[in-house]
mmCIF file of C-alpha atoms in Angstrom:
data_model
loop_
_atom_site.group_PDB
_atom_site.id
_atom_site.type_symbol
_atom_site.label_atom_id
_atom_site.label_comp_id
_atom_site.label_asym_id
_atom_site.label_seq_id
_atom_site.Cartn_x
_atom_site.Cartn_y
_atom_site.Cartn_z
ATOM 1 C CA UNK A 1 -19.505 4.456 11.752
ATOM 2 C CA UNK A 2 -21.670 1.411 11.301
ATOM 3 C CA UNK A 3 -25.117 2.139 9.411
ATOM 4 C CA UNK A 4 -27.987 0.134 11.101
ATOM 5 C CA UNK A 5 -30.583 -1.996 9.802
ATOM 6 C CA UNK A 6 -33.812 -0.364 8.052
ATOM 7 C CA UNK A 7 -31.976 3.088 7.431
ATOM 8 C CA UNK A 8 -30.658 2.939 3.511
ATOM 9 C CA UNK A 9 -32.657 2.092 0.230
ATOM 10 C CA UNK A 10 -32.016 -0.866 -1.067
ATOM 11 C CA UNK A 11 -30.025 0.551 -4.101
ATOM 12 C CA UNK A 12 -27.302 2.235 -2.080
ATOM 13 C CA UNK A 13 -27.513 -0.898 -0.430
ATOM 14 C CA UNK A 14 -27.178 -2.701 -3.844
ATOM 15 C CA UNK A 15 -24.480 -0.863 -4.695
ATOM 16 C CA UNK A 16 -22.737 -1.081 -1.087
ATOM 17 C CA UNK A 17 -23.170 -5.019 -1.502
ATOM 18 C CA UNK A 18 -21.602 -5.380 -4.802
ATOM 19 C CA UNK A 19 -18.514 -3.250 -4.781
ATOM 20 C CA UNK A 20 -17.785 -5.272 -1.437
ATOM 21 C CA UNK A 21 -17.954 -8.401 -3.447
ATOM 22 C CA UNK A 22 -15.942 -6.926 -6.249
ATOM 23 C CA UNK A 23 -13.691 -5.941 -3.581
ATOM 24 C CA UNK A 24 -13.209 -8.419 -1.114
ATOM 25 C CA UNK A 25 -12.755 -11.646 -4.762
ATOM 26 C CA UNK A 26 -10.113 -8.606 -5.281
ATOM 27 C CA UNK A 27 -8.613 -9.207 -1.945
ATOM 28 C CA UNK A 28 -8.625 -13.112 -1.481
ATOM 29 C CA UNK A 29 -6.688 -13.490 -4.494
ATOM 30 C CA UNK A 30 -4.138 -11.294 -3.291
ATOM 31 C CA UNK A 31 -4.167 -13.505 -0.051
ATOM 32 C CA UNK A 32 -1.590 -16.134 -0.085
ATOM 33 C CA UNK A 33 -0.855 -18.592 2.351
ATOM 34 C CA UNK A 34 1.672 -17.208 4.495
ATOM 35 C CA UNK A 35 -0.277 -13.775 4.544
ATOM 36 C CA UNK A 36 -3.490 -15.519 6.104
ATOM 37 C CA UNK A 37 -2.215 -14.532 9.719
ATOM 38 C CA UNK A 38 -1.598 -11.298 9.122
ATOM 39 C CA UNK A 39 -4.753 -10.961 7.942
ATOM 40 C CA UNK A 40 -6.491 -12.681 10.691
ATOM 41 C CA UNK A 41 -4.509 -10.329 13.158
ATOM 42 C CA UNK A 42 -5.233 -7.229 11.775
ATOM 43 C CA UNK A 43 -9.169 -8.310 10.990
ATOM 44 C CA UNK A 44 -9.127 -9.407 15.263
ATOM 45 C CA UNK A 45 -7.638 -5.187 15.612
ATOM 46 C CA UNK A 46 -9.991 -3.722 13.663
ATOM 47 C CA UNK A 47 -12.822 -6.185 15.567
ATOM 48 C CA UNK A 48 -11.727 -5.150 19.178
ATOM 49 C CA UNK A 49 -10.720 -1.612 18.232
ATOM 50 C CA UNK A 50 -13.875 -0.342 16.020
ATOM 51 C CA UNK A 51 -15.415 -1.657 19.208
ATOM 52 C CA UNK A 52 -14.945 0.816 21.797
ATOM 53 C CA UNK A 53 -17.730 3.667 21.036
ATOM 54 C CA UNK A 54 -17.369 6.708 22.611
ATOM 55 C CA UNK A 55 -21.115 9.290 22.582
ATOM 56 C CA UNK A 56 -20.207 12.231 20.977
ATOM 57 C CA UNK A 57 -23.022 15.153 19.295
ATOM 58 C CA UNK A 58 -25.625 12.086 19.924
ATOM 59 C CA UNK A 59 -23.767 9.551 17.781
ATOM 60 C CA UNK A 60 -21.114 7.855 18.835
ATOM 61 C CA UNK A 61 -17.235 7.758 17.358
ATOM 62 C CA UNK A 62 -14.469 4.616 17.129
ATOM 63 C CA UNK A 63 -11.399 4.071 15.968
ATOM 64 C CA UNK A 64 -11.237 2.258 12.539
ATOM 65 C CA UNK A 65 -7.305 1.435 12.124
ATOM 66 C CA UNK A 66 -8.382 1.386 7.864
ATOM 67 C CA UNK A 67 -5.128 3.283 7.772
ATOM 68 C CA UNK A 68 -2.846 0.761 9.389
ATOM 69 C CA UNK A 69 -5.108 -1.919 7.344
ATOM 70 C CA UNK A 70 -3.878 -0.298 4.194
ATOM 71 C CA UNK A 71 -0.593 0.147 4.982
ATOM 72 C CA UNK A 72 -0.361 -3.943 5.332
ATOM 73 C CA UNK A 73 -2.767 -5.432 3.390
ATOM 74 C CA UNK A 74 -3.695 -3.801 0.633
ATOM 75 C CA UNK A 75 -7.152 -5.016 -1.126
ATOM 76 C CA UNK A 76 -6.984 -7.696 1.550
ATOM 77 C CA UNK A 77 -8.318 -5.218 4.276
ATOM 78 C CA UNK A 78 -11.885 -5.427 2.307
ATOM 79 C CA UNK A 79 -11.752 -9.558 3.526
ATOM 80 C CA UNK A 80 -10.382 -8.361 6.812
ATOM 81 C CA UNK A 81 -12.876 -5.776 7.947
ATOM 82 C CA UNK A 82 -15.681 -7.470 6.140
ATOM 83 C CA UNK A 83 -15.482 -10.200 8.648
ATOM 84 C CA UNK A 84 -14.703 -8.022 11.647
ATOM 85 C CA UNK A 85 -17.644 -6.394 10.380
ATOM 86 C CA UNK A 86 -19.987 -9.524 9.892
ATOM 87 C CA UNK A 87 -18.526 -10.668 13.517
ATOM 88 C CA UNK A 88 -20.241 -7.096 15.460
ATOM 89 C CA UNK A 89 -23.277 -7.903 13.775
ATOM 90 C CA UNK A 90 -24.073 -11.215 14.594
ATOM 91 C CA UNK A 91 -22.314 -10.965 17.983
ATOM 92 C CA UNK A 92 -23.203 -7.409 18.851
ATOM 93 C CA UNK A 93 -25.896 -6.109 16.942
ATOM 94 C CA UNK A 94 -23.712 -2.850 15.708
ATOM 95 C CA UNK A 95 -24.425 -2.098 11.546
ATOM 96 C CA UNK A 96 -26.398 -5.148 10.523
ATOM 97 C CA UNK A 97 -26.234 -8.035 7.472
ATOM 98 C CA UNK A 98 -27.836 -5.437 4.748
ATOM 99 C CA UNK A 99 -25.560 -2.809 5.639
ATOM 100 C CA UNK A 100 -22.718 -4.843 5.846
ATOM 101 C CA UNK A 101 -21.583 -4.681 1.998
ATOM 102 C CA UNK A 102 -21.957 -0.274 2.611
ATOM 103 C CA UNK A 103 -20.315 -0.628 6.046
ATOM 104 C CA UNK A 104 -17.297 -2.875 4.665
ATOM 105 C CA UNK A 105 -17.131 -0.693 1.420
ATOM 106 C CA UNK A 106 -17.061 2.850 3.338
ATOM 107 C CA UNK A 107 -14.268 1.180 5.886
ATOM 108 C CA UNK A 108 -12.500 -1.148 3.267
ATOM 109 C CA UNK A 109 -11.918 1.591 0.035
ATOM 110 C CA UNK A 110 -10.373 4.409 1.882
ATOM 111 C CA UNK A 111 -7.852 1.944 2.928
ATOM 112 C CA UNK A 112 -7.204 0.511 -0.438
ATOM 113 C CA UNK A 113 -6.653 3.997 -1.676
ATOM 114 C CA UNK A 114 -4.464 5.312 0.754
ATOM 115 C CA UNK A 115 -2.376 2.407 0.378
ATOM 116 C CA UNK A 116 -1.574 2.993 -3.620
ATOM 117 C CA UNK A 117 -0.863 7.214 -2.773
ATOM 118 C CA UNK A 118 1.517 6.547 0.404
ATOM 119 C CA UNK A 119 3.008 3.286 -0.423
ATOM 120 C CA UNK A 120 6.332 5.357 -2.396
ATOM 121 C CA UNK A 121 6.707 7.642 0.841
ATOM 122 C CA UNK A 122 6.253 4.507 3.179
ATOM 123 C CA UNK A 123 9.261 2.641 1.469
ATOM 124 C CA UNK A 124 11.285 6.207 1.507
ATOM 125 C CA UNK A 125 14.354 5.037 3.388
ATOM 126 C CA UNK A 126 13.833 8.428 5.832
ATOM 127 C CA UNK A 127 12.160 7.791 9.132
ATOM 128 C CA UNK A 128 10.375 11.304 9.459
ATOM 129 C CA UNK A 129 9.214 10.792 5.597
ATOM 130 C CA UNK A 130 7.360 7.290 6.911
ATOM 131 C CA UNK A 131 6.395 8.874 10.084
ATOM 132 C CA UNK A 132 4.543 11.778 8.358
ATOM 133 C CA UNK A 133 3.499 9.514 5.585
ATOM 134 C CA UNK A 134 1.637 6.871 8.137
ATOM 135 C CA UNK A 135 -0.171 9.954 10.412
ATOM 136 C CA UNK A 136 -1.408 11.255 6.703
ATOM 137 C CA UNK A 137 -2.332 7.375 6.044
ATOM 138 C CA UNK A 138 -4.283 7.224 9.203
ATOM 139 C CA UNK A 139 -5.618 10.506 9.449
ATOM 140 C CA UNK A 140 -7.024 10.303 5.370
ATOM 141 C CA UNK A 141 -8.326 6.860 5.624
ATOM 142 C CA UNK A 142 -10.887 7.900 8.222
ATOM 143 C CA UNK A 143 -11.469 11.006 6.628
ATOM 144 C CA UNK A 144 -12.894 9.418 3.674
ATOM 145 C CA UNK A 145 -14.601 6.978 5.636
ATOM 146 C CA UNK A 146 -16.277 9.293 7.277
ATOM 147 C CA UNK A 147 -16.972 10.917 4.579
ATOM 148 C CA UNK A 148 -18.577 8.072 2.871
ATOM 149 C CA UNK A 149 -20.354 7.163 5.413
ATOM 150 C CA UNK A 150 -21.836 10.444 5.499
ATOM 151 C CA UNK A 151 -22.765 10.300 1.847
ATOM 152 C CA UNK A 152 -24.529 7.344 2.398
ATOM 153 C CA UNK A 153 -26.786 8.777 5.155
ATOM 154 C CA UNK A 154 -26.877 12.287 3.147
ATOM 155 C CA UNK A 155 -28.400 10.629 0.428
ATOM 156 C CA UNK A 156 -31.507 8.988 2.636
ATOM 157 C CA UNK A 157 -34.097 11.500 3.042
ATOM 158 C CA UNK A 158 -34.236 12.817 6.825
ATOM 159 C CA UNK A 159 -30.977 11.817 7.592
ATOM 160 C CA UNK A 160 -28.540 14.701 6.486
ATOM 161 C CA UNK A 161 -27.902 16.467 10.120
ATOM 162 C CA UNK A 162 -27.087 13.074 11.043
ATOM 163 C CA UNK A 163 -24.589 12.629 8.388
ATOM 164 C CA UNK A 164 -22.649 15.792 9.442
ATOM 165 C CA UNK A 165 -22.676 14.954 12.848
ATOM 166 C CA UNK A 166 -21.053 11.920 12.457
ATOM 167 C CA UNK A 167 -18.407 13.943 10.320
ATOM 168 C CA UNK A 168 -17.806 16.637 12.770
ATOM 169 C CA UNK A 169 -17.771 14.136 15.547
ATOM 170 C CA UNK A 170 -15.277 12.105 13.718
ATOM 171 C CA UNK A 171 -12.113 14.802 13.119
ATOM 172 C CA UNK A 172 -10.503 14.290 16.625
ATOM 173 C CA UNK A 173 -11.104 10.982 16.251
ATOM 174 C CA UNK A 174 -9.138 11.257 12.391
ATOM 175 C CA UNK A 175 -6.201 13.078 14.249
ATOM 176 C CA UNK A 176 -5.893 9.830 17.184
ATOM 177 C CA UNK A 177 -6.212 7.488 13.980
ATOM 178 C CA UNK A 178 -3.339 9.270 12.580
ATOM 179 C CA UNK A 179 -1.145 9.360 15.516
ATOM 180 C CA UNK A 180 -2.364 5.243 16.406
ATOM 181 C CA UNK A 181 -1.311 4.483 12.876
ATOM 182 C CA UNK A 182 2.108 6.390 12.706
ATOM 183 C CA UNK A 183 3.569 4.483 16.071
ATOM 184 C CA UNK A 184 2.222 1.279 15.287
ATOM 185 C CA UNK A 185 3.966 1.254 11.734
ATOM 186 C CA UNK A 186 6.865 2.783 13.298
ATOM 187 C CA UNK A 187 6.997 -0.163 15.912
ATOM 188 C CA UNK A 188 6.027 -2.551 13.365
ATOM 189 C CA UNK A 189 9.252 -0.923 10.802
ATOM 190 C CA UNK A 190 11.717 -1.786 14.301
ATOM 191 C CA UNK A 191 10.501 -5.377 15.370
ATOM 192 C CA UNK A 192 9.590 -6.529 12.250
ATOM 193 C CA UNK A 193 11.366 -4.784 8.815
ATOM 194 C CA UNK A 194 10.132 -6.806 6.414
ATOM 195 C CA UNK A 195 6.914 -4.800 6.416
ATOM 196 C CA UNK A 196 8.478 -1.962 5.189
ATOM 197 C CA UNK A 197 10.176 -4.430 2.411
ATOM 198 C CA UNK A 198 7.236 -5.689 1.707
ATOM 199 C CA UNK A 199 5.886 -1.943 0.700
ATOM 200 C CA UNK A 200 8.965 -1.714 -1.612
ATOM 201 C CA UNK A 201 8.358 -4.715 -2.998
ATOM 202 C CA UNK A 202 4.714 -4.199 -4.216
ATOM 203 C CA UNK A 203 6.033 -0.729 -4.872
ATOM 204 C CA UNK A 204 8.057 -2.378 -7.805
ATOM 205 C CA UNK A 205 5.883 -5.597 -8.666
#
């Protein structure tokens, strides 16, 4: 779902740029030092995995992991996945340096808001409560992506049947998210606990 270079006016890009910013001096504050590796981790996952692009409807479709993002970091995934995201275009060419405030703000927000509505059913001490709460986690954060990202394209002139067929190619892509983001956090909740503390903590900060 990265935008390229030359496609957006310059106020949607404007606007892209400086709710990233808003978002990501949001983030680093909430970035202490023994977070920074989780962080870095996560950033390096969404790097590799919004890297494999499969053609679908003549676009193309990725995973994202926003939802497993969210789940962890909270307003940190808009530092996370706005370097991931700075990374593929330098290195790679995919989105490009004006898009990237629009492409980190479509990725980054959906995961910021999923975290606040599922963090209470994440910390629910019942395993099929998490387990359906992280598939809706995964499965919602790309849907809003997507749907963002569609906005953004709606809203340039001559590019509305390519904003709906990145949306259509995108739900069976939304359902994998869901199902990637449900075992990971279940893994994560057996070899590591504390993450799930960690959600009832900031649940009650």
């Amino acid at each position: 779902m990265h935008i390229a270079e030359g496609v957006l006016p310059w106020p949607i890009l404007a606007a892209g740029g400086a709710l990233t910013v808003a978002g990501t001096a949001i983030g680093l504050k909430s970035v202490d030092y023994d977070r920074i590796m989780t962080v870095a981790m996560l950033s390096a996952a969404f790097f590799v995995g919004s890297l494999v692009h499969v053609p679908v409807m003549g676009t193309s479709a990725h995973l994202v992991l926003g939802g497993l993002l969210g789940i962890i970091l909270g307003w940190a995934a808009f530092p996370a996945i706005l370097v991931a995201l700075l990374l593929q275009a330098v290195l790679f060419q995919f989105g490009g340096l004006t898009t990237l405030g629009v492409n980190t703000f479509n990725m980054a927000a959906p995961a910021v808001l999923c975290h606040y509505l599922f963090r209470p059913l994440l910390a629910s001490e019942s395993p099929k409560v998490r387990n359906v709460s992280a598939f809706a986690f995964g499965f919602l954060a790309l849907l809003l992506s997507a749907l963002l990202t569609a906005g953004s394209l709606a809203l340039t002139e001559g590019f509305l049947t390519a904003a709906a067929a990145l949306l259509v190619s995108h739900v069976a892509v939304m359902v994998v998210e869901g199902f990637v983001t449900m075992f990971a956090f279940g893994f994560l909740a057996r070899v590591k606990p504390e993450v799930i503390q960690a959600v009832y903590r900031t649940q009650h900060s």
